Amino acid sequence: LDAVILAVAPGGGGDSYEATYPPAAQAAVALARACGARAVVYTSSTGVYGGRDGAPVDESTPRAGDGPGNRALVAAEDILLGAGLTGVTVLRVAGIYGPGRDPRARFAQPGLLPLRGEYWVNFAHRDDIVAAITGSLGYAGAPRVLNVADGAPETASAIARWCAVARGIDPASLDFSGEGTPSRSNQRVVNAALVATGWRPRYPSYREGFTSGLQD
C-alpha cells in the first residue's frame, strides 16, 4: 500500500465513538507499518476545539472538546501523531455537506435556532474534503494537523436569512427568538495552514455550495 486513509463514522450508541476511533487508529498504524505506507491520513473533527465562544481556532488552539465523542477523536489523533511514523496528516474537518448532506433544513425554522442564531457555523464541502485528503497522499514529512473548512464562517442567523431570500421569503419577516445552547461548536475555523499547501476550495462558502454543490 502507498497510503492508509482512515475515514470512519461511529455505528451508533453511547460508546460507539470510543469503540470506533481509537481502535481504528491503532489498526491504521499497524497496517501502515506492515505495508511500509508512505502516508497516513485521518479525518478528525474541528469539534475537538470545543465551544470557544465564537473565537477563531487554528491548529495551535488547545483541544478542549467535551463529551465521549470528542475524547475518542482526540485519542485517535494522539495514537496517529505519536506513532513515530512520517507522512501522517490529521485533517480536522468542519461541518460536512454536499450530495446526501443538505443542511438547509436546519436554517428553515429560524425560531428554533439557539442563541437567536447568533453563533458561528463552519462548513466544508464533500468535494473539498476529498481534495484535502488526496492532496495529503504525497506528504512525507513529520506528522502534521490541518483544519479543513471553507474559511468563510458565518452566523446561523445570516445563513437563515440568505436561505430565506433564496426561497423568495423576506428575511425581515424571520423570527429569531430561540434560546438554548448550540449543539455544535461556536467558533471560527481558520484554514490558512491548509491553503498554504496549495489547496483551494471549489466551494469557498456555503453560498456557492448551497447553490450548486448539493447534487452529484
PDB file of C-alpha atoms in Angstrom:
ATOM      1  CA  LEU A   1       0.000   0.000   0.000  1.00  0.00           C
ATOM      2  CA  ASP A   2       1.146   3.544  -0.740  1.00  0.00           C
ATOM      3  CA  ALA A   3      -1.151   5.169   1.800  1.00  0.00           C
ATOM      4  CA  VAL A   4      -3.714   4.471   4.502  1.00  0.00           C
ATOM      5  CA  ILE A   5      -6.791   6.702   4.755  1.00  0.00           C
ATOM      6  CA  LEU A   6      -8.789   6.489   7.968  1.00  0.00           C
ATOM      7  CA  ALA A   7     -12.255   7.981   7.399  1.00  0.00           C
ATOM      8  CA  VAL A   8     -14.762   6.235   9.626  1.00  0.00           C
ATOM      9  CA  ALA A   9     -18.008   7.008  11.427  1.00  0.00           C
ATOM     10  CA  PRO A  10     -19.438   5.556  14.643  1.00  0.00           C
ATOM     11  CA  GLY A  11     -22.106   2.915  14.346  1.00  0.00           C
ATOM     12  CA  GLY A  12     -24.407   4.400  16.989  1.00  0.00           C
ATOM     13  CA  GLY A  13     -24.867   4.033  20.721  1.00  0.00           C
ATOM     14  CA  GLY A  14     -23.341   5.836  23.679  1.00  0.00           C
ATOM     15  CA  ASP A  15     -19.900   4.237  23.447  1.00  0.00           C
ATOM     16  CA  SER A  16     -19.727   3.947  19.663  1.00  0.00           C
ATOM     17  CA  TYR A  17     -17.092   6.672  19.270  1.00  0.00           C
ATOM     18  CA  GLU A  18     -14.790   5.011  21.798  1.00  0.00           C
ATOM     19  CA  ALA A  19     -15.400   1.638  20.166  1.00  0.00           C
ATOM     20  CA  THR A  20     -14.642   3.034  16.703  1.00  0.00           C
ATOM     21  CA  TYR A  21     -11.985   5.744  16.573  1.00  0.00           C
ATOM     22  CA  PRO A  22      -9.104   4.650  18.861  1.00  0.00           C
ATOM     23  CA  PRO A  23      -9.178   1.001  17.661  1.00  0.00           C
ATOM     24  CA  ALA A  24      -9.355   2.155  14.051  1.00  0.00           C
ATOM     25  CA  ALA A  25      -6.378   4.456  14.589  1.00  0.00           C
ATOM     26  CA  GLN A  26      -4.387   1.585  16.106  1.00  0.00           C
ATOM     27  CA  ALA A  27      -5.286  -0.608  13.141  1.00  0.00           C
ATOM     28  CA  ALA A  28      -4.269   2.123  10.689  1.00  0.00           C
ATOM     29  CA  VAL A  29      -0.873   2.466  12.374  1.00  0.00           C
ATOM     30  CA  ALA A  30      -0.341  -1.304  12.323  1.00  0.00           C
ATOM     31  CA  LEU A  31      -1.316  -1.510   8.647  1.00  0.00           C
ATOM     32  CA  ALA A  32       0.947   1.396   7.683  1.00  0.00           C
ATOM     33  CA  ARG A  33       3.895  -0.205   9.465  1.00  0.00           C
ATOM     34  CA  ALA A  34       3.244  -3.639   7.981  1.00  0.00           C
ATOM     35  CA  CYS A  35       2.967  -2.335   4.432  1.00  0.00           C
ATOM     36  CA  GLY A  36       5.510   0.478   4.573  1.00  0.00           C
ATOM     37  CA  ALA A  37       2.866   3.014   3.582  1.00  0.00           C
ATOM     38  CA  ARG A  38       4.351   6.426   2.861  1.00  0.00           C
ATOM     39  CA  ALA A  39       1.307   8.383   4.054  1.00  0.00           C
ATOM     40  CA  VAL A  40      -1.466   8.067   6.624  1.00  0.00           C
ATOM     41  CA  VAL A  41      -4.446  10.443   6.518  1.00  0.00           C
ATOM     42  CA  TYR A  42      -7.057  10.633   9.275  1.00  0.00           C
ATOM     43  CA  THR A  43     -10.259  12.679   9.117  1.00  0.00           C
ATOM     44  CA  SER A  44     -10.859  14.065  12.587  1.00  0.00           C
ATOM     45  CA  SER A  45     -13.182  16.948  13.523  1.00  0.00           C
ATOM     46  CA  THR A  46     -12.937  20.622  14.412  1.00  0.00           C
ATOM     47  CA  GLY A  47     -15.192  19.688  17.325  1.00  0.00           C
ATOM     48  CA  VAL A  48     -12.048  18.783  19.270  1.00  0.00           C
ATOM     49  CA  TYR A  49     -11.518  22.525  19.873  1.00  0.00           C
ATOM     50  CA  GLY A  50     -14.704  22.861  21.909  1.00  0.00           C
ATOM     51  CA  GLY A  51     -17.109  25.797  22.008  1.00  0.00           C
ATOM     52  CA  ARG A  52     -14.674  28.769  22.098  1.00  0.00           C
ATOM     53  CA  ASP A  53     -17.445  31.397  22.309  1.00  0.00           C
ATOM     54  CA  GLY A  54     -17.055  32.458  18.699  1.00  0.00           C
ATOM     55  CA  ALA A  55     -13.278  32.767  18.848  1.00  0.00           C
ATOM     56  CA  PRO A  56     -11.068  31.852  15.868  1.00  0.00           C
ATOM     57  CA  VAL A  57      -9.365  28.473  16.103  1.00  0.00           C
ATOM     58  CA  ASP A  58      -6.312  27.239  14.231  1.00  0.00           C
ATOM     59  CA  GLU A  59      -4.177  24.140  14.547  1.00  0.00           C
ATOM     60  CA  SER A  60      -2.323  25.581  17.557  1.00  0.00           C
ATOM     61  CA  THR A  61      -5.543  26.093  19.540  1.00  0.00           C
ATOM     62  CA  PRO A  62      -5.682  23.721  22.536  1.00  0.00           C
ATOM     63  CA  ARG A  63      -8.135  20.882  22.181  1.00  0.00           C
ATOM     64  CA  ALA A  64     -10.979  21.289  24.640  1.00  0.00           C
ATOM     65  CA  GLY A  65     -13.827  19.298  23.137  1.00  0.00           C
ATOM     66  CA  ASP A  66     -16.180  17.817  25.718  1.00  0.00           C
ATOM     67  CA  GLY A  67     -18.050  14.533  25.715  1.00  0.00           C
ATOM     68  CA  PRO A  68     -17.063  10.961  24.884  1.00  0.00           C
ATOM     69  CA  GLY A  69     -17.223  11.560  21.136  1.00  0.00           C
ATOM     70  CA  ASN A  70     -14.591  14.271  21.129  1.00  0.00           C
ATOM     71  CA  ARG A  71     -12.468  12.409  23.668  1.00  0.00           C
ATOM     72  CA  ALA A  72     -12.388   9.439  21.308  1.00  0.00           C
ATOM     73  CA  LEU A  73     -11.466  11.682  18.371  1.00  0.00           C
ATOM     74  CA  VAL A  74      -8.627  13.203  20.398  1.00  0.00           C
ATOM     75  CA  ALA A  75      -7.425   9.743  21.456  1.00  0.00           C
ATOM     76  CA  ALA A  76      -7.291   8.640  17.818  1.00  0.00           C
ATOM     77  CA  GLU A  77      -5.348  11.774  16.878  1.00  0.00           C
ATOM     78  CA  ASP A  78      -2.818  11.089  19.640  1.00  0.00           C
ATOM     79  CA  ILE A  79      -2.352   7.480  18.529  1.00  0.00           C
ATOM     80  CA  LEU A  80      -1.517   8.551  14.984  1.00  0.00           C
ATOM     81  CA  LEU A  81       0.558  11.612  15.870  1.00  0.00           C
ATOM     82  CA  GLY A  82       2.550   9.663  18.444  1.00  0.00           C
ATOM     83  CA  ALA A  83       3.150   6.519  16.407  1.00  0.00           C
ATOM     84  CA  GLY A  84       6.582   7.564  15.165  1.00  0.00           C
ATOM     85  CA  LEU A  85       5.503   7.438  11.523  1.00  0.00           C
ATOM     86  CA  THR A  86       6.285  10.016   8.848  1.00  0.00           C
ATOM     87  CA  GLY A  87       3.701  11.211   6.362  1.00  0.00           C
ATOM     88  CA  VAL A  88       0.876  11.393   8.931  1.00  0.00           C
ATOM     89  CA  THR A  89      -1.775  14.067   8.313  1.00  0.00           C
ATOM     90  CA  VAL A  90      -4.653  14.679  10.717  1.00  0.00           C
ATOM     91  CA  LEU A  91      -7.408  16.612   8.954  1.00  0.00           C
ATOM     92  CA  ARG A  92      -9.766  18.340  11.383  1.00  0.00           C
ATOM     93  CA  VAL A  93     -12.901  18.672   9.279  1.00  0.00           C
ATOM     94  CA  ALA A  94     -15.641  21.257   9.798  1.00  0.00           C
ATOM     95  CA  GLY A  95     -19.359  20.646   9.150  1.00  0.00           C
ATOM     96  CA  ILE A  96     -19.611  18.289   6.176  1.00  0.00           C
ATOM     97  CA  TYR A  97     -22.191  18.980   3.477  1.00  0.00           C
ATOM     98  CA  GLY A  98     -22.775  18.092  -0.158  1.00  0.00           C
ATOM     99  CA  PRO A  99     -24.741  15.426  -2.015  1.00  0.00           C
ATOM    100  CA  GLY A 100     -26.696  13.423   0.546  1.00  0.00           C
ATOM    101  CA  ARG A 101     -25.941  16.008   3.260  1.00  0.00           C
ATOM    102  CA  ASP A 102     -28.146  19.057   2.788  1.00  0.00           C
ATOM    103  CA  PRO A 103     -28.008  21.304   5.881  1.00  0.00           C
ATOM    104  CA  ARG A 104     -30.539  23.872   4.648  1.00  0.00           C
ATOM    105  CA  ALA A 105     -33.430  22.388   6.631  1.00  0.00           C
ATOM    106  CA  ARG A 106     -31.570  23.331   9.809  1.00  0.00           C
ATOM    107  CA  PHE A 107     -31.940  27.016   8.898  1.00  0.00           C
ATOM    108  CA  ALA A 108     -35.511  26.870   7.564  1.00  0.00           C
ATOM    109  CA  GLN A 109     -37.021  27.382  11.045  1.00  0.00           C
ATOM    110  CA  PRO A 110     -35.169  30.379  12.473  1.00  0.00           C
ATOM    111  CA  GLY A 111     -37.272  30.361  15.636  1.00  0.00           C
ATOM    112  CA  LEU A 112     -35.704  27.035  16.612  1.00  0.00           C
ATOM    113  CA  LEU A 113     -32.105  28.215  16.269  1.00  0.00           C
ATOM    114  CA  PRO A 114     -30.451  28.522  19.695  1.00  0.00           C
ATOM    115  CA  LEU A 115     -28.937  31.835  20.832  1.00  0.00           C
ATOM    116  CA  ARG A 116     -31.289  33.574  18.369  1.00  0.00           C
ATOM    117  CA  GLY A 117     -28.975  32.294  15.638  1.00  0.00           C
ATOM    118  CA  GLU A 118     -26.034  34.343  16.880  1.00  0.00           C
ATOM    119  CA  TYR A 119     -23.420  31.614  16.813  1.00  0.00           C
ATOM    120  CA  TRP A 120     -20.827  30.713  14.207  1.00  0.00           C
ATOM    121  CA  VAL A 121     -21.179  27.898  11.680  1.00  0.00           C
ATOM    122  CA  ASN A 122     -18.308  26.392   9.673  1.00  0.00           C
ATOM    123  CA  PHE A 123     -18.702  24.238   6.585  1.00  0.00           C
ATOM    124  CA  ALA A 124     -16.552  22.035   4.358  1.00  0.00           C
ATOM    125  CA  HIS A 125     -17.979  20.621   1.138  1.00  0.00           C
ATOM    126  CA  ARG A 126     -17.511  16.919   0.488  1.00  0.00           C
ATOM    127  CA  ASP A 127     -15.525  17.531  -2.704  1.00  0.00           C
ATOM    128  CA  ASP A 128     -13.172  19.951  -0.962  1.00  0.00           C
ATOM    129  CA  ILE A 129     -12.595  17.444   1.838  1.00  0.00           C
ATOM    130  CA  VAL A 130     -11.734  14.786  -0.730  1.00  0.00           C
ATOM    131  CA  ALA A 131      -9.305  17.224  -2.352  1.00  0.00           C
ATOM    132  CA  ALA A 132      -7.628  17.781   1.036  1.00  0.00           C
ATOM    133  CA  ILE A 133      -7.328  14.014   1.523  1.00  0.00           C
ATOM    134  CA  THR A 134      -5.882  13.324  -1.924  1.00  0.00           C
ATOM    135  CA  GLY A 135      -3.570  16.320  -1.581  1.00  0.00           C
ATOM    136  CA  SER A 136      -2.148  14.760   1.581  1.00  0.00           C
ATOM    137  CA  LEU A 137      -1.268  11.435  -0.026  1.00  0.00           C
ATOM    138  CA  GLY A 138       2.098  12.705  -1.228  1.00  0.00           C
ATOM    139  CA  TYR A 139       3.096  14.180   2.116  1.00  0.00           C
ATOM    140  CA  ALA A 140       6.265  12.644   3.578  1.00  0.00           C
ATOM    141  CA  GLY A 141       7.222  14.967   6.427  1.00  0.00           C
ATOM    142  CA  ALA A 142       6.751  14.945  10.185  1.00  0.00           C
ATOM    143  CA  PRO A 143       3.189  14.419  11.476  1.00  0.00           C
ATOM    144  CA  ARG A 144       1.010  17.461  10.908  1.00  0.00           C
ATOM    145  CA  VAL A 145      -2.508  18.735  11.636  1.00  0.00           C
ATOM    146  CA  LEU A 146      -4.615  20.762   9.188  1.00  0.00           C
ATOM    147  CA  ASN A 147      -8.065  22.309   9.533  1.00  0.00           C
ATOM    148  CA  VAL A 148     -10.403  21.589   6.621  1.00  0.00           C
ATOM    149  CA  ALA A 149     -13.025  24.325   6.293  1.00  0.00           C
ATOM    150  CA  ASP A 150     -14.039  26.704   3.538  1.00  0.00           C
ATOM    151  CA  GLY A 151     -12.601  29.628   5.522  1.00  0.00           C
ATOM    152  CA  ALA A 152     -15.866  31.577   5.436  1.00  0.00           C
ATOM    153  CA  PRO A 153     -17.524  31.107   8.835  1.00  0.00           C
ATOM    154  CA  GLU A 154     -20.940  32.702   9.124  1.00  0.00           C
ATOM    155  CA  THR A 155     -23.541  33.135  11.837  1.00  0.00           C
ATOM    156  CA  ALA A 156     -26.540  30.823  11.760  1.00  0.00           C
ATOM    157  CA  SER A 157     -28.866  33.833  11.556  1.00  0.00           C
ATOM    158  CA  ALA A 158     -27.085  35.165   8.454  1.00  0.00           C
ATOM    159  CA  ILE A 159     -27.305  31.748   6.791  1.00  0.00           C
ATOM    160  CA  ALA A 160     -31.024  31.563   7.618  1.00  0.00           C
ATOM    161  CA  ARG A 161     -31.586  34.994   6.056  1.00  0.00           C
ATOM    162  CA  TRP A 162     -29.665  34.003   2.916  1.00  0.00           C
ATOM    163  CA  CYS A 163     -31.690  30.790   2.632  1.00  0.00           C
ATOM    164  CA  ALA A 164     -34.917  32.755   3.060  1.00  0.00           C
ATOM    165  CA  VAL A 165     -34.011  35.091   0.202  1.00  0.00           C
ATOM    166  CA  ALA A 166     -33.168  32.062  -1.958  1.00  0.00           C
ATOM    167  CA  ARG A 167     -36.693  30.742  -1.282  1.00  0.00           C
ATOM    168  CA  GLY A 168     -38.315  34.082  -2.050  1.00  0.00           C
ATOM    169  CA  ILE A 169     -39.053  34.939   1.595  1.00  0.00           C
ATOM    170  CA  ASP A 170     -38.500  38.389   3.073  1.00  0.00           C
ATOM    171  CA  PRO A 171     -35.643  37.937   5.576  1.00  0.00           C
ATOM    172  CA  ALA A 172     -37.055  40.781   7.681  1.00  0.00           C
ATOM    173  CA  SER A 173     -40.029  38.524   8.463  1.00  0.00           C
ATOM    174  CA  LEU A 174     -37.917  35.888  10.181  1.00  0.00           C
ATOM    175  CA  ASP A 175     -38.288  35.376  13.905  1.00  0.00           C
ATOM    176  CA  PHE A 176     -35.070  34.691  15.811  1.00  0.00           C
ATOM    177  CA  SER A 177     -36.375  34.041  19.303  1.00  0.00           C
ATOM    178  CA  GLY A 178     -34.769  30.699  20.111  1.00  0.00           C
ATOM    179  CA  GLU A 179     -32.696  30.267  23.219  1.00  0.00           C
ATOM    180  CA  GLY A 180     -30.592  27.400  24.485  1.00  0.00           C
ATOM    181  CA  THR A 181     -27.092  26.248  23.684  1.00  0.00           C
ATOM    182  CA  PRO A 182     -25.951  25.275  20.172  1.00  0.00           C
ATOM    183  CA  SER A 183     -25.293  21.563  19.740  1.00  0.00           C
ATOM    184  CA  ARG A 184     -22.277  22.393  17.575  1.00  0.00           C
ATOM    185  CA  SER A 185     -19.116  24.293  18.446  1.00  0.00           C
ATOM    186  CA  ASN A 186     -19.355  28.086  18.339  1.00  0.00           C
ATOM    187  CA  GLN A 187     -16.049  29.002  16.714  1.00  0.00           C
ATOM    188  CA  ARG A 188     -14.486  30.404  13.554  1.00  0.00           C
ATOM    189  CA  VAL A 189     -12.229  27.824  11.908  1.00  0.00           C
ATOM    190  CA  VAL A 190      -9.055  29.175  10.290  1.00  0.00           C
ATOM    191  CA  ASN A 191      -7.864  27.219   7.232  1.00  0.00           C
ATOM    192  CA  ALA A 192      -4.669  29.171   6.433  1.00  0.00           C
ATOM    193  CA  ALA A 193      -2.357  26.189   7.010  1.00  0.00           C
ATOM    194  CA  LEU A 194      -4.265  24.043   4.518  1.00  0.00           C
ATOM    195  CA  VAL A 195      -4.377  26.871   1.972  1.00  0.00           C
ATOM    196  CA  ALA A 196      -0.582  27.175   2.327  1.00  0.00           C
ATOM    197  CA  THR A 197      -0.251  23.616   0.999  1.00  0.00           C
ATOM    198  CA  GLY A 198      -1.848  24.729  -2.278  1.00  0.00           C
ATOM    199  CA  TRP A 199      -5.379  23.571  -1.507  1.00  0.00           C
ATOM    200  CA  ARG A 200      -8.183  25.828  -2.718  1.00  0.00           C
ATOM    201  CA  PRO A 201     -11.870  25.151  -2.044  1.00  0.00           C
ATOM    202  CA  ARG A 202     -14.095  24.609  -5.048  1.00  0.00           C
ATOM    203  CA  TYR A 203     -16.901  25.900  -2.822  1.00  0.00           C
ATOM    204  CA  PRO A 204     -15.400  28.892  -0.951  1.00  0.00           C
ATOM    205  CA  SER A 205     -18.556  29.482   1.093  1.00  0.00           C
ATOM    206  CA  TYR A 206     -21.946  27.942   1.812  1.00  0.00           C
ATOM    207  CA  ARG A 207     -23.469  30.253  -0.819  1.00  0.00           C
ATOM    208  CA  GLU A 208     -21.718  28.541  -3.720  1.00  0.00           C
ATOM    209  CA  GLY A 209     -22.220  25.132  -2.124  1.00  0.00           C
ATOM    210  CA  PHE A 210     -25.921  25.575  -1.450  1.00  0.00           C
ATOM    211  CA  THR A 211     -26.450  26.949  -4.952  1.00  0.00           C
ATOM    212  CA  SER A 212     -24.660  24.286  -6.995  1.00  0.00           C
ATOM    213  CA  GLY A 213     -22.959  21.758  -4.766  1.00  0.00           C
ATOM    214  CA  LEU A 214     -25.752  19.635  -3.320  1.00  0.00           C
ATOM    215  CA  GLN A 215     -26.287  17.275  -6.268  1.00  0.00           C
ATOM    216  CA  ASP A 216     -23.865  14.827  -7.826  1.00  0.00           C
TER     217      ASP A 216
END
